Short mmCIF file of C-alpha atoms in Angstrom, two decimals:
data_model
loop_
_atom_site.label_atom_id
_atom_site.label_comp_id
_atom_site.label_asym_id
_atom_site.label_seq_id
_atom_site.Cartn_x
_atom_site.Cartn_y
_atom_site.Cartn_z
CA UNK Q 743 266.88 180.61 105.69
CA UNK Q 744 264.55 179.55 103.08
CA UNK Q 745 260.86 180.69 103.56
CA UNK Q 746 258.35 177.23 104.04
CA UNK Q 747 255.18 177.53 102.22
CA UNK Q 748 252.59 175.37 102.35
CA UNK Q 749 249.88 175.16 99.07
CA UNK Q 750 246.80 173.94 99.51
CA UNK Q 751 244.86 173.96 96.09
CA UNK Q 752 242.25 171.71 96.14
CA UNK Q 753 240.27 169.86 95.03
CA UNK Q 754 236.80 171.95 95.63
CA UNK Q 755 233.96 170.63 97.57
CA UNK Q 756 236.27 168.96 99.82
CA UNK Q 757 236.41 171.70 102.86
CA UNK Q 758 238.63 173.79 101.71
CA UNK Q 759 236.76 176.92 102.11
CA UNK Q 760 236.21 176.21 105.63
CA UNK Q 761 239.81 175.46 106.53
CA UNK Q 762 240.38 178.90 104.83
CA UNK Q 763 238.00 180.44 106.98
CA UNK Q 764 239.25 179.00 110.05
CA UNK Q 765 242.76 180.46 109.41
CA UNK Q 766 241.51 183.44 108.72
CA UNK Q 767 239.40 184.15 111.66
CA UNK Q 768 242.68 182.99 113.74
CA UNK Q 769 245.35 185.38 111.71
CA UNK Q 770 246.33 186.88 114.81
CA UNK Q 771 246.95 183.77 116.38
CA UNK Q 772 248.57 182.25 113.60
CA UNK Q 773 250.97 185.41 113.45
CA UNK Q 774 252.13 185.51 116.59
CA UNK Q 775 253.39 181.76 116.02
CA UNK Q 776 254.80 182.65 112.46
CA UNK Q 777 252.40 181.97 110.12
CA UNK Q 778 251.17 183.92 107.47
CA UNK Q 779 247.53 183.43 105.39
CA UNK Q 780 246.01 185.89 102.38
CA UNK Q 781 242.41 186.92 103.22
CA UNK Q 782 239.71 184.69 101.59
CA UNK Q 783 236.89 186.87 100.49
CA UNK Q 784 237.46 190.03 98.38
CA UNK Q 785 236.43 192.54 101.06
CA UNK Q 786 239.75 191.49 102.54
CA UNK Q 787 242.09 191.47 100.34
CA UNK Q 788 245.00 193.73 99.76
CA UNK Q 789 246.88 194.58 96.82
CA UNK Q 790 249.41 191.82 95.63
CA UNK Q 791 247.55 188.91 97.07
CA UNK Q 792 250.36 186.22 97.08
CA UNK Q 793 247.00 183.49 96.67
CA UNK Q 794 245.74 185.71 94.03
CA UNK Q 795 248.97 186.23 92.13
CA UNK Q 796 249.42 182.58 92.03
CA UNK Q 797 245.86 181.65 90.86
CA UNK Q 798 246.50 184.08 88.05
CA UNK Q 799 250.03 182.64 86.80
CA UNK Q 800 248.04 180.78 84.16
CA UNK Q 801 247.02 183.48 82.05
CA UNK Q 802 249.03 183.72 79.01
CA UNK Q 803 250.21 187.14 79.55
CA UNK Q 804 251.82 186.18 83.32
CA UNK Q 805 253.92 182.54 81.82
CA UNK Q 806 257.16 184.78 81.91
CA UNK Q 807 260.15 185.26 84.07
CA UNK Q 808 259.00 189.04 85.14
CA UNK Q 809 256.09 187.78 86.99
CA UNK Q 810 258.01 184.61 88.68
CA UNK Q 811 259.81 187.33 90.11
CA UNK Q 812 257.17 189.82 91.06
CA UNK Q 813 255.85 186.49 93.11
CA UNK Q 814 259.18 186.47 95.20
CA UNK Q 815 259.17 189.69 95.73
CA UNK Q 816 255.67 189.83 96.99
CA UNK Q 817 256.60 186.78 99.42
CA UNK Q 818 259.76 188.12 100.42
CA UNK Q 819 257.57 191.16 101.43
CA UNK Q 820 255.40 189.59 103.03
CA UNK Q 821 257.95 188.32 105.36
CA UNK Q 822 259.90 190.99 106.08
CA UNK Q 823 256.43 192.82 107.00
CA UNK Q 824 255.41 190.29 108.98
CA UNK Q 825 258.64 187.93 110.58
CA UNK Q 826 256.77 184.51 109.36
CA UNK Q 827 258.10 181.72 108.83
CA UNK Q 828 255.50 179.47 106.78
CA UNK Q 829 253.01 181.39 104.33
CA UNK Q 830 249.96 179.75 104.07
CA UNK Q 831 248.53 179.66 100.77
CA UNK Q 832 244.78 177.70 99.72
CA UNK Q 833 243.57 178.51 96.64
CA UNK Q 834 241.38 175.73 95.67
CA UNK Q 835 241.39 176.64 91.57
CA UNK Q 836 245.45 176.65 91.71
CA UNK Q 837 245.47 173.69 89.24
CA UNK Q 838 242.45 175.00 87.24
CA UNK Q 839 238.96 173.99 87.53
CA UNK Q 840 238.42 170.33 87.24
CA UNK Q 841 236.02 170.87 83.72
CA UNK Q 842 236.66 173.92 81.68
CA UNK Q 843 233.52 173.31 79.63
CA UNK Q 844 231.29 170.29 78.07
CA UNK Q 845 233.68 168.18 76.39
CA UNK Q 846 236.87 169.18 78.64
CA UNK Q 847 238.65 166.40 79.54
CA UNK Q 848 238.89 166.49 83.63
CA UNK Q 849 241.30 168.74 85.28
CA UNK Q 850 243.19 169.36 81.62
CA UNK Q 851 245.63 172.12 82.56
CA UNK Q 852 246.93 170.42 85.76
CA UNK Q 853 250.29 169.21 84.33
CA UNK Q 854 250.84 172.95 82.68
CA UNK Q 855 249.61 174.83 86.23
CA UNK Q 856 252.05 172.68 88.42
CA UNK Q 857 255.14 173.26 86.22
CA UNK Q 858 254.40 176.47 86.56
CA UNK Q 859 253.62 176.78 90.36
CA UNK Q 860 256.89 174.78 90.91
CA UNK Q 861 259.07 177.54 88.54
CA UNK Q 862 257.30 180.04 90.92
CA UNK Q 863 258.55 178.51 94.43
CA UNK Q 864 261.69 176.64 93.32
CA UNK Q 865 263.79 179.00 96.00
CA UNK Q 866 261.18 178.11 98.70
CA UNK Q 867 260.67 175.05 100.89
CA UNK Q 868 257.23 173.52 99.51
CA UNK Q 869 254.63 171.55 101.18
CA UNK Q 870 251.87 170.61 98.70
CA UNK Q 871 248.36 169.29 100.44
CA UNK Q 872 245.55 168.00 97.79
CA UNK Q 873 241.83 166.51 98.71
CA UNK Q 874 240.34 163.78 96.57
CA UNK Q 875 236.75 162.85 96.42
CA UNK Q 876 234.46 160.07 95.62
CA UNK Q 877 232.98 160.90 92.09
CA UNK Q 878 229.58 160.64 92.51
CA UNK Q 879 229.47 162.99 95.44
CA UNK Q 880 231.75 165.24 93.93
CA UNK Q 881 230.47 165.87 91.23
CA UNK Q 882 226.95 166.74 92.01
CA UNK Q 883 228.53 169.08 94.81
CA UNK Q 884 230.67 170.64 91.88
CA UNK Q 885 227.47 171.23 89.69
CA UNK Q 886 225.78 172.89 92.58
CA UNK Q 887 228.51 175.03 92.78
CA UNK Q 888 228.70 176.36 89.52
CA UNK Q 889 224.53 177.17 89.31
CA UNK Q 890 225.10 179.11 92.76
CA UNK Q 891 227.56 181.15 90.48
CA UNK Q 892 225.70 181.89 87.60
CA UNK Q 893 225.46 178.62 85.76
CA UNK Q 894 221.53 178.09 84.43
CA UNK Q 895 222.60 174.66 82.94
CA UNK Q 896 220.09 171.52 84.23
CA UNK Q 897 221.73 168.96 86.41
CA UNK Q 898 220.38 166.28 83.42
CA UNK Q 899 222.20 168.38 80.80
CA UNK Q 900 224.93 168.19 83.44
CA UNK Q 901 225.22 164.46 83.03
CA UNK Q 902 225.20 163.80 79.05
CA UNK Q 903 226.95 167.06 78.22
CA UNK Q 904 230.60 166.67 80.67
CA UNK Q 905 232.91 163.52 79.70
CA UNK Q 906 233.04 161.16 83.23
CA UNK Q 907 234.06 158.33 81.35
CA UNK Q 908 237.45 159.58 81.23
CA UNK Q 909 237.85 161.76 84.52
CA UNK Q 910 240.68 160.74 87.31
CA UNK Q 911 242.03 162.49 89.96
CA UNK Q 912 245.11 160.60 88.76
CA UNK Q 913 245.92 163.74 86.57
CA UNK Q 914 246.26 166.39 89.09
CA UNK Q 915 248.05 164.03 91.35
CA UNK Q 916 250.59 162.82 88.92
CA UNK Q 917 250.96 166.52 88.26
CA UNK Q 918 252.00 167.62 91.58
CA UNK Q 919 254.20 164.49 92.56
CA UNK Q 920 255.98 165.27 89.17
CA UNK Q 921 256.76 168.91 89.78
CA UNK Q 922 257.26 169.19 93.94
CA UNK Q 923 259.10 166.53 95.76
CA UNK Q 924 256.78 163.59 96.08
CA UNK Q 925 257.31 163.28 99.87
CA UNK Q 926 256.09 166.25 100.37
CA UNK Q 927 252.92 166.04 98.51
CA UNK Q 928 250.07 165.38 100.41
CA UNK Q 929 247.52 163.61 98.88
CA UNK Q 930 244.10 162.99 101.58
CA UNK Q 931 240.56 161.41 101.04
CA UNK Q 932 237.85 163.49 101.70
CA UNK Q 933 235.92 160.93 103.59
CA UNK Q 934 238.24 160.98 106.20
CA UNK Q 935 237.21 164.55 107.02
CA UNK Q 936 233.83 163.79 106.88
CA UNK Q 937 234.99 160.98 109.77
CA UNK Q 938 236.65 163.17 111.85
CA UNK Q 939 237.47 167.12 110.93
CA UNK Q 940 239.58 167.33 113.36
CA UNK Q 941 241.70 164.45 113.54
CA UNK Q 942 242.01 164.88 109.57
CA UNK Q 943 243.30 168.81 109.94
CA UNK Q 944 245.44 167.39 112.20
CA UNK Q 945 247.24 164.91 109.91
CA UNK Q 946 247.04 167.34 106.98
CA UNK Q 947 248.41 170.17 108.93
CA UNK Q 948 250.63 169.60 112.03
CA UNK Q 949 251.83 172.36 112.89
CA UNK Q 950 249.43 174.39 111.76
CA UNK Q 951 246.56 172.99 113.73
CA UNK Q 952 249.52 172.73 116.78
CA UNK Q 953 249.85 176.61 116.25
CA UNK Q 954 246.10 176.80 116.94
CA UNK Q 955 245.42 175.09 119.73
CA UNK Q 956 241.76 174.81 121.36
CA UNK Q 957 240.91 177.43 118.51
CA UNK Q 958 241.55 174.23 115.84
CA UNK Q 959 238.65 173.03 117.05
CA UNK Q 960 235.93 176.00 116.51
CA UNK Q 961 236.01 174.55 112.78
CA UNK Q 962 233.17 177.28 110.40
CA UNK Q 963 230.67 175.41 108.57
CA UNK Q 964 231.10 177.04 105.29
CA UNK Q 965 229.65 176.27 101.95
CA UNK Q 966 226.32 174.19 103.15
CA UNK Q 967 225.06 171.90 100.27
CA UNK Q 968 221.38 173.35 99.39
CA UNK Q 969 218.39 170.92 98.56
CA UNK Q 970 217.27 170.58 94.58
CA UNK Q 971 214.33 172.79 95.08
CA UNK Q 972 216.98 175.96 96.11
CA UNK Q 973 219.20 174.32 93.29
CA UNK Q 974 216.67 175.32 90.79
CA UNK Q 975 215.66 179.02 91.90
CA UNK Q 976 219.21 179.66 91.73
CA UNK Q 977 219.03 178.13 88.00
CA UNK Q 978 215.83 180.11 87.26
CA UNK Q 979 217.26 183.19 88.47
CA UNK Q 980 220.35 182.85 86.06
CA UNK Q 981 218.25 182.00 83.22
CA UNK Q 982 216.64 184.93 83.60
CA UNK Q 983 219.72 187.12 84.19
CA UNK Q 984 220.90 186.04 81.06
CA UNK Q 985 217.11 186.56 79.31
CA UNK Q 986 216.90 190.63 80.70
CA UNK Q 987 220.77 191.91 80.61
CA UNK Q 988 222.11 193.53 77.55
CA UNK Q 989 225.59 192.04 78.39
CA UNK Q 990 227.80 189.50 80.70
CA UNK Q 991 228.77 192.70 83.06
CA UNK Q 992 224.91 193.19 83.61
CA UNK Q 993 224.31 189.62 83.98
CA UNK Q 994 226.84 189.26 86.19
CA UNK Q 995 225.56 192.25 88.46
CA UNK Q 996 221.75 191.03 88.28
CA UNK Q 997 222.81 187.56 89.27
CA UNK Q 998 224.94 189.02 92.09
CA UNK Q 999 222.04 191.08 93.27
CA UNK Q 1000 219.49 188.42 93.46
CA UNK Q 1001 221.90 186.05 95.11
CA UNK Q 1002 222.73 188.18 97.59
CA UNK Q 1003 219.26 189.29 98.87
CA UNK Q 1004 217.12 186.64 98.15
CA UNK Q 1005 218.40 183.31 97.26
CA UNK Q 1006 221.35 183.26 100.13
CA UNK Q 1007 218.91 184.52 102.71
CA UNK Q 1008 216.67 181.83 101.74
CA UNK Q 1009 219.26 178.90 101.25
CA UNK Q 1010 218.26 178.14 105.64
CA UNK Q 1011 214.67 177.23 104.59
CA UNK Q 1012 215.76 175.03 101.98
CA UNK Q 1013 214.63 171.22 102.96
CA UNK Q 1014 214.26 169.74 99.72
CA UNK Q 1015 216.28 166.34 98.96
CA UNK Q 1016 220.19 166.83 97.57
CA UNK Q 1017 221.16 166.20 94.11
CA UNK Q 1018 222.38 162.33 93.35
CA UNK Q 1019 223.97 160.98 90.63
CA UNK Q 1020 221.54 158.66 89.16
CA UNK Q 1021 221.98 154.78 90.69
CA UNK Q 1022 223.66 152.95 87.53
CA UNK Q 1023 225.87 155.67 87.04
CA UNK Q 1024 226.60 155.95 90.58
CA UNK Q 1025 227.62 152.82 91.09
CA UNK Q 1026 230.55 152.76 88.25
CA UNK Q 1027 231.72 156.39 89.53
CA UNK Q 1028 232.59 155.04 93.06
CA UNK Q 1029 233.64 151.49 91.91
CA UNK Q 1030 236.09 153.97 89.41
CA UNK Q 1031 236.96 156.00 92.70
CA UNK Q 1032 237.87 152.74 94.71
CA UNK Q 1033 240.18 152.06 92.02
CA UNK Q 1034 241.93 155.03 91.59
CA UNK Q 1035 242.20 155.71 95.54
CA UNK Q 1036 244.33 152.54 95.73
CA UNK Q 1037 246.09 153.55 92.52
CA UNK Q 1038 246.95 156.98 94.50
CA UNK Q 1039 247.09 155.78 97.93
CA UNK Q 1040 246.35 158.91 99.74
CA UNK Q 1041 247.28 159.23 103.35
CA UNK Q 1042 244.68 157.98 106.25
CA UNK Q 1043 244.58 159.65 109.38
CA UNK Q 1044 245.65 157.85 112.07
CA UNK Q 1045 242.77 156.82 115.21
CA UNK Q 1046 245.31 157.78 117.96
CA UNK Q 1047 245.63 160.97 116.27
CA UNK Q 1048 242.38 161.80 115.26
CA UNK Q 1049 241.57 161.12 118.99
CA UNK Q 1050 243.96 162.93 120.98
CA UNK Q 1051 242.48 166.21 122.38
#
């Protein structure tokens, strides 16, 4: 019997680190009723991550039969180790990062990432799940993101410097509904988890969330939007890194150092106001949403489901 698999990848800053965490913290649980999730952090991981070697099928060197391959072993592995029945697999950056760079047109290398996901699973039973956002949240979320990683780039430079004119979640969407069978791809709006977590897991995941029972419902809180005051120390810090390190390693390491024992410990202080997009440009972004959220039609959760207990 074919092996189900069920990808998750993406978007970011829609929950999906949470989720992750909530499957992991249950991987006993989720065992015992056949399914099967990677680790999420490093620490965890083990050699021949499944989400890993996915994430990495769109380097140049890995576009090639041999490594197709190397994935089905690795899953049929898995299985045979294990006696699941569904693998598990969110990895938000499957399709790529939504901008490459200043001047990168919005999620760019979807179309090339999903051919190559589907040439990867083509023996396997595949349920795709995707999260779309509102613009003008997301993308301040997204630019928070990349400054707690290293990024010393102003939010202002932020907004004249990336191309929104021309960004749609249209293009990852059509991607996936083009390569995986399009009843089986998932599309959801983020606001409808921000309504109700539970009731939207629920609708995204059956029989995952079924598999969980009363633990479904102890959902982790991961990935806490800071204020702009923490946004810039992080910035400050990077700016620096870059300023005293002879190269990217060190800059790397110094930045890693300084996030990890002083910045993240001091993230639960933070009570500074959140980053907004500015109100003119606001206002276009989420009339642009509106219109591409009908265009797409993601699914809604459903009130009796969302409320059943």
């Amino acid at each position: 019997m074919k092996a189900r698999i069920i990808l998750h990848c993406g978007a970011p800053k829609t929950g999906s680190t949470s989720f992750q965490h909530l499957l992991y913290a249950n991987r006993p649980l989720l065992l015992e009723k056949g399914f099967y999730c990677p680790a999420v952090s490093r620490k965890k991981r083990v050699k021949d991550d499944i989400r890993i070697l996915l994430g990495e099928m769109s380097k140049p060197e890995n576009d090639n039969q041999a490594y197709r391959f190397r994935i089905g072993e690795v899953i049929e592995q898995i299985r045979a180790e294990t006696g699941c029945h569904t693998l598990i697999i969110s990895n938000e950056n499957l399709l790529g990062k939504p901008f490459m760079g200043p001047r990168r047109k919005f999620y760019e290398s979807a179309e090339e990432r999903a051919e190559r996901l589907h040439l990867a699973l083509q023996d396997y039973d595949v349920d795709v799940r995707f999260v779309i956002r509102d613009y003008a949240g997301f993308l301040p979320s997204w630019y928070v993101q990349q400054v707690r990683m290293g990024s010393a780039m102003r939010f202002s430079e932020f907004l004249r410097g990336y191309d929104f004119k021309g960004m749609s979640w249209e293009a990852p969407v059509s991607a996936l509904r083009r390569h995986f069978e399009p009843g089986r791809v998932g599309i959801f709006d983020h606001a409808d988890m921000i309504a109700d977590p539970i009731g939207f897991l629920r609708t995204m995941f059956p029989d995952v969330m079924a598999a969980l029972g009363d633990k479904g419902r102890e959902l982790p809180n991961k990935n806490i939007s800071i204020g702009s005051g923490m946004v810039e120390r992080y910035r400050r810090w990077s700016a620096l890194a870059t300023r005293i390190s002879p190269n990217p390693r060190w800059r790397a390491r110094i930045h890693q150092i300084g996030r990890r024992y002083a910045l993240l410990p001091l993230e639960r202080f933070s009570r500074s106001p959140k980053l907004v997009m500015p109100e003119d440009m606001a206002a276009t972004l989420k009339a642009r949403y509106q219109t591409d959220r009908d265009a797409i039609a993601p699914r809604r959760v459903q009130p009796a489901l969302s409320s059943a207990v």
